[in-house]
GROMACS .gro file of C-alpha atoms in nm:
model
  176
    1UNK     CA    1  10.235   2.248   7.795
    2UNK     CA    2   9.894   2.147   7.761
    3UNK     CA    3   9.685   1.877   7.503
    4UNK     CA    4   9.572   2.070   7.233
    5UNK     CA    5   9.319   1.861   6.986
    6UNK     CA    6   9.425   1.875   6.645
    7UNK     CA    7   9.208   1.967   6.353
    8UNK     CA    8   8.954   1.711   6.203
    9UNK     CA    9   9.207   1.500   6.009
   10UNK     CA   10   9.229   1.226   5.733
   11UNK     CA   11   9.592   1.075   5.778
   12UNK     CA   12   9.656   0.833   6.024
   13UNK     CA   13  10.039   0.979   6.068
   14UNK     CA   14   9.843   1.332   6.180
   15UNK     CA   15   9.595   1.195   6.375
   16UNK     CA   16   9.817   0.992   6.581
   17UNK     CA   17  10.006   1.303   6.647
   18UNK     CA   18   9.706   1.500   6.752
   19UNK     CA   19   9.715   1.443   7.108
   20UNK     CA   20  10.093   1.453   7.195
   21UNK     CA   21  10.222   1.655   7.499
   22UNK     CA   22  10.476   1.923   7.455
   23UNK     CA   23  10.800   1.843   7.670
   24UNK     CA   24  11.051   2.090   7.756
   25UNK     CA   25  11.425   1.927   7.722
   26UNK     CA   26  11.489   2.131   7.990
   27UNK     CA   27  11.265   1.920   8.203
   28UNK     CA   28  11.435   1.649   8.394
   29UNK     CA   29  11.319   1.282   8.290
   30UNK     CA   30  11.087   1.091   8.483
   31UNK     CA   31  11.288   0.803   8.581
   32UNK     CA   32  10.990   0.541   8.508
   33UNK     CA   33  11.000   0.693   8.111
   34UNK     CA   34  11.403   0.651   8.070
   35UNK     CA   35  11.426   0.340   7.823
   36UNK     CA   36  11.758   0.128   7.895
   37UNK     CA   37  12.006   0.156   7.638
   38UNK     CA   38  12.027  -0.215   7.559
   39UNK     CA   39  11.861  -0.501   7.663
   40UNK     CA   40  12.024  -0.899   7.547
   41UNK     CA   41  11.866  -1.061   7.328
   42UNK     CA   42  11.678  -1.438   7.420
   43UNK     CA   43  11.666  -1.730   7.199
   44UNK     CA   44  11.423  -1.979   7.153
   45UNK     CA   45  11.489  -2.380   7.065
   46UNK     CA   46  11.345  -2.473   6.741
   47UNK     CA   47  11.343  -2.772   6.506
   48UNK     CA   48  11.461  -2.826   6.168
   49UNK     CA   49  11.365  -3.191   5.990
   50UNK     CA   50  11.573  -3.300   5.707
   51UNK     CA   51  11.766  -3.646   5.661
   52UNK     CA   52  11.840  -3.532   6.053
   53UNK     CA   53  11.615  -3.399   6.283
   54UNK     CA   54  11.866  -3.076   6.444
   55UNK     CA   55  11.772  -2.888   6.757
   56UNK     CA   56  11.880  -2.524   6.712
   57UNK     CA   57  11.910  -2.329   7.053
   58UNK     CA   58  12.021  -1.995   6.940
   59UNK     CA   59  11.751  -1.932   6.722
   60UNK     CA   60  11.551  -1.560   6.719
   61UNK     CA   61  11.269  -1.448   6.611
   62UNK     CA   62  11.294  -1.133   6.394
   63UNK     CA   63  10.924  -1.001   6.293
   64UNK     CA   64  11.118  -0.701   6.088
   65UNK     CA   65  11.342  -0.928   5.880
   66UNK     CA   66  11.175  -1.014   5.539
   67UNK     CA   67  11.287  -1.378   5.505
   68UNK     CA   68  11.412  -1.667   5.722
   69UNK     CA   69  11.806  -1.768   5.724
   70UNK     CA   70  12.025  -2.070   5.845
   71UNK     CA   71  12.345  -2.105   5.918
   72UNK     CA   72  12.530  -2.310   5.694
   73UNK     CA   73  12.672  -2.542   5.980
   74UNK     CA   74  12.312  -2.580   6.062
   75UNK     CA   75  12.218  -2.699   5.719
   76UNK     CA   76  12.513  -2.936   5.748
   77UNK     CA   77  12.397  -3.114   5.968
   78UNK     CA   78  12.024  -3.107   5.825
   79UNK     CA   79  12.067  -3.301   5.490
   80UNK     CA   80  11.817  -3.145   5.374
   81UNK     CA   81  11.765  -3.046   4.989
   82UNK     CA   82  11.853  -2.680   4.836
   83UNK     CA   83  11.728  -2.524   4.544
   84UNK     CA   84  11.937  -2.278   4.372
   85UNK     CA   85  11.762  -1.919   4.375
   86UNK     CA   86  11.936  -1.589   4.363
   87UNK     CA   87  11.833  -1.337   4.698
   88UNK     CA   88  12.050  -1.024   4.752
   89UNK     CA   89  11.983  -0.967   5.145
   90UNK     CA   90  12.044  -0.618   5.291
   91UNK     CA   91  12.044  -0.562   5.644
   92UNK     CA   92  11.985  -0.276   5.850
   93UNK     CA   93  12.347  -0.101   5.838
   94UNK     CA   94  12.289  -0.123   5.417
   95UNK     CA   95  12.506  -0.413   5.365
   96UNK     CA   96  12.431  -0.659   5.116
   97UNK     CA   97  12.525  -1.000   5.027
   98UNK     CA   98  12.445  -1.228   4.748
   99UNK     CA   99  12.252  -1.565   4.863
  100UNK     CA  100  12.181  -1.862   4.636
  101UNK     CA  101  12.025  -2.141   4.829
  102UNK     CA  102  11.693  -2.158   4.961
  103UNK     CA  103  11.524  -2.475   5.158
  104UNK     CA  104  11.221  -2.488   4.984
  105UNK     CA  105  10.900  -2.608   5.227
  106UNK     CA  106  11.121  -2.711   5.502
  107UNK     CA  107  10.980  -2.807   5.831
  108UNK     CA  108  11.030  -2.580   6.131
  109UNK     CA  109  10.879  -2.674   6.468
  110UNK     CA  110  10.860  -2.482   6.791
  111UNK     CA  111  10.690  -2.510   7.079
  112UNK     CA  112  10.519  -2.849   6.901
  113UNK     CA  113  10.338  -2.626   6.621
  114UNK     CA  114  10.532  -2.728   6.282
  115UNK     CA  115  10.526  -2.487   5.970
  116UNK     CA  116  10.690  -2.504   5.601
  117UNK     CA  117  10.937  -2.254   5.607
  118UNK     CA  118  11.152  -2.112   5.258
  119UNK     CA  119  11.492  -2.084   5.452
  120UNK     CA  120  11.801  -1.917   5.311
  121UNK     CA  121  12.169  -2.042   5.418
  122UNK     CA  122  12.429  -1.774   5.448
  123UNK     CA  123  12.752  -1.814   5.558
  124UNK     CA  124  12.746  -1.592   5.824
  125UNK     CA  125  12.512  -1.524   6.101
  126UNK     CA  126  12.525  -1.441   6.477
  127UNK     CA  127  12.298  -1.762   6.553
  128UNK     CA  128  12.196  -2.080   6.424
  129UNK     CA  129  11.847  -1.992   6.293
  130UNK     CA  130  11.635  -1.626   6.218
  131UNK     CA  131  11.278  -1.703   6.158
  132UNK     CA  132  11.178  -1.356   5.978
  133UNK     CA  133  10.844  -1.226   5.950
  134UNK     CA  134  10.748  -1.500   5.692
  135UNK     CA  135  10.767  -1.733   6.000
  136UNK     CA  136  10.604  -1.518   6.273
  137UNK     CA  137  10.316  -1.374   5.997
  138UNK     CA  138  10.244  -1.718   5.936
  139UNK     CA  139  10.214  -1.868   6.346
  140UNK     CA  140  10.080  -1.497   6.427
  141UNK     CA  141  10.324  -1.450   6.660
  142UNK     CA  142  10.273  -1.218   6.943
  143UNK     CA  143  10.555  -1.062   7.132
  144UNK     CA  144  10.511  -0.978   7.472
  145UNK     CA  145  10.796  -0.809   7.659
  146UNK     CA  146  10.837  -0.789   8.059
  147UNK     CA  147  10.946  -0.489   8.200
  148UNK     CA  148  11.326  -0.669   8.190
  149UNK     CA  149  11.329  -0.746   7.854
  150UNK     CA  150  11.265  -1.125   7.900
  151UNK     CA  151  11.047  -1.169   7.610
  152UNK     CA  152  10.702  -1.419   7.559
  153UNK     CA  153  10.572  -1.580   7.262
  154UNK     CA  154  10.230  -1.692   7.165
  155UNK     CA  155  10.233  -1.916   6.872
  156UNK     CA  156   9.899  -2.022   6.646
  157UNK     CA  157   9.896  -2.337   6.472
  158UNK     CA  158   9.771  -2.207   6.125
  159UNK     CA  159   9.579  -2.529   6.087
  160UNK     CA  160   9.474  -2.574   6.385
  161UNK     CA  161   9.377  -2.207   6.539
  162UNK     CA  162   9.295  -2.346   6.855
  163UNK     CA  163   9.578  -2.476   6.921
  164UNK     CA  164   9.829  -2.231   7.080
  165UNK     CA  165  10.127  -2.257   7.308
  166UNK     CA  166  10.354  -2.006   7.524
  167UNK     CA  167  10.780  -2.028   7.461
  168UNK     CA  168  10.983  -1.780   7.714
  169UNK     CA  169  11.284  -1.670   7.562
  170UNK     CA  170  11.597  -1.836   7.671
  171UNK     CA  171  11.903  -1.676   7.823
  172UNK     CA  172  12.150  -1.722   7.476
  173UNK     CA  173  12.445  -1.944   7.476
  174UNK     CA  174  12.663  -1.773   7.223
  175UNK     CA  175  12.993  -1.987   7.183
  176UNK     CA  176  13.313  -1.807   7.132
   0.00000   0.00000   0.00000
């Protein structure tokens, strides 16, 4: 039960590992460590421009999902233009659906910084808006957590780099 240093190492995945601490699981928790088994999640407001300009308040940020998706009420309401493009989108339990319509270069503000999102309409989703890591990559967003779980995000403008703002997630206001 003691640091050991680890041999003079090349890989990143054995060097991170060369300072862990051996833990008994017969040693009881220290209650500061214990994670919580869920925390909810927080939306932010964000604004798509088409023909309409629509305010989407359950929208989430998502830095592991590889693309950006809208509901299709959302795009409804947008007017905005689709191009037809074939995406197969897999998520995390390994389903897959076939997707066909993409928003090519469509505007997405938050927080007053405005991008050019390619945004995918699907059917089905738990919220009105997921900007994936296309998004976030692109406003280098940086996630910072409190303790619980409310989440804050800093937001570049990527053309102008000294511009940056603060959004608080929101408690979300799923309708039934």
């Amino acid at each position: 039960k003691r640091r050991v240093p680890a041999p003079d190492v090349k890989s990143t995945a054995t060097a991170a590992l060369a300072w862990t601490k051996t833990i008994s699981l017969a040693d009881p928790p220290i209650e500061a460590a214990i994670c919580a088994d869920t925390t909810p999640l927080y939306s932010i407001p964000a604004f798509l421009h088409g023909t309409e300009t629509v305010l989407c308040h359950d929208t989430l940020f998502d830095s592991g999902a590889g693309v950006c998706v809208m509901h299709e009420k959302v795009w409804e309401m947008l007017g905005y233009p689709l191009t037809e493009k074939a995406l197969e989108i897999t998520g995390w339990s390994g389903e897959s659906t076939d997707h066909g319509c993409l928003a090519v270069n469509l505007p997405i503000t938050v927080g007053g910084i405005t991008v050019y999102g390619q945004v995918w309409v699907v059917k089905n989703l738990p919220c009105d808006l997921i900007l994936g890591r296309p998004f976030c990559s692109k406003v280098r967003l940086v996630d910072k957590t409190g303790e619980d779980g409310r989440p804050t995000f800093k937001l570049t403008d990527p053309v102008d780099p000294a511009k940056r703002v603060i959004v608080v997630g929101l408690d979300r206001k799923v309708s039934g």
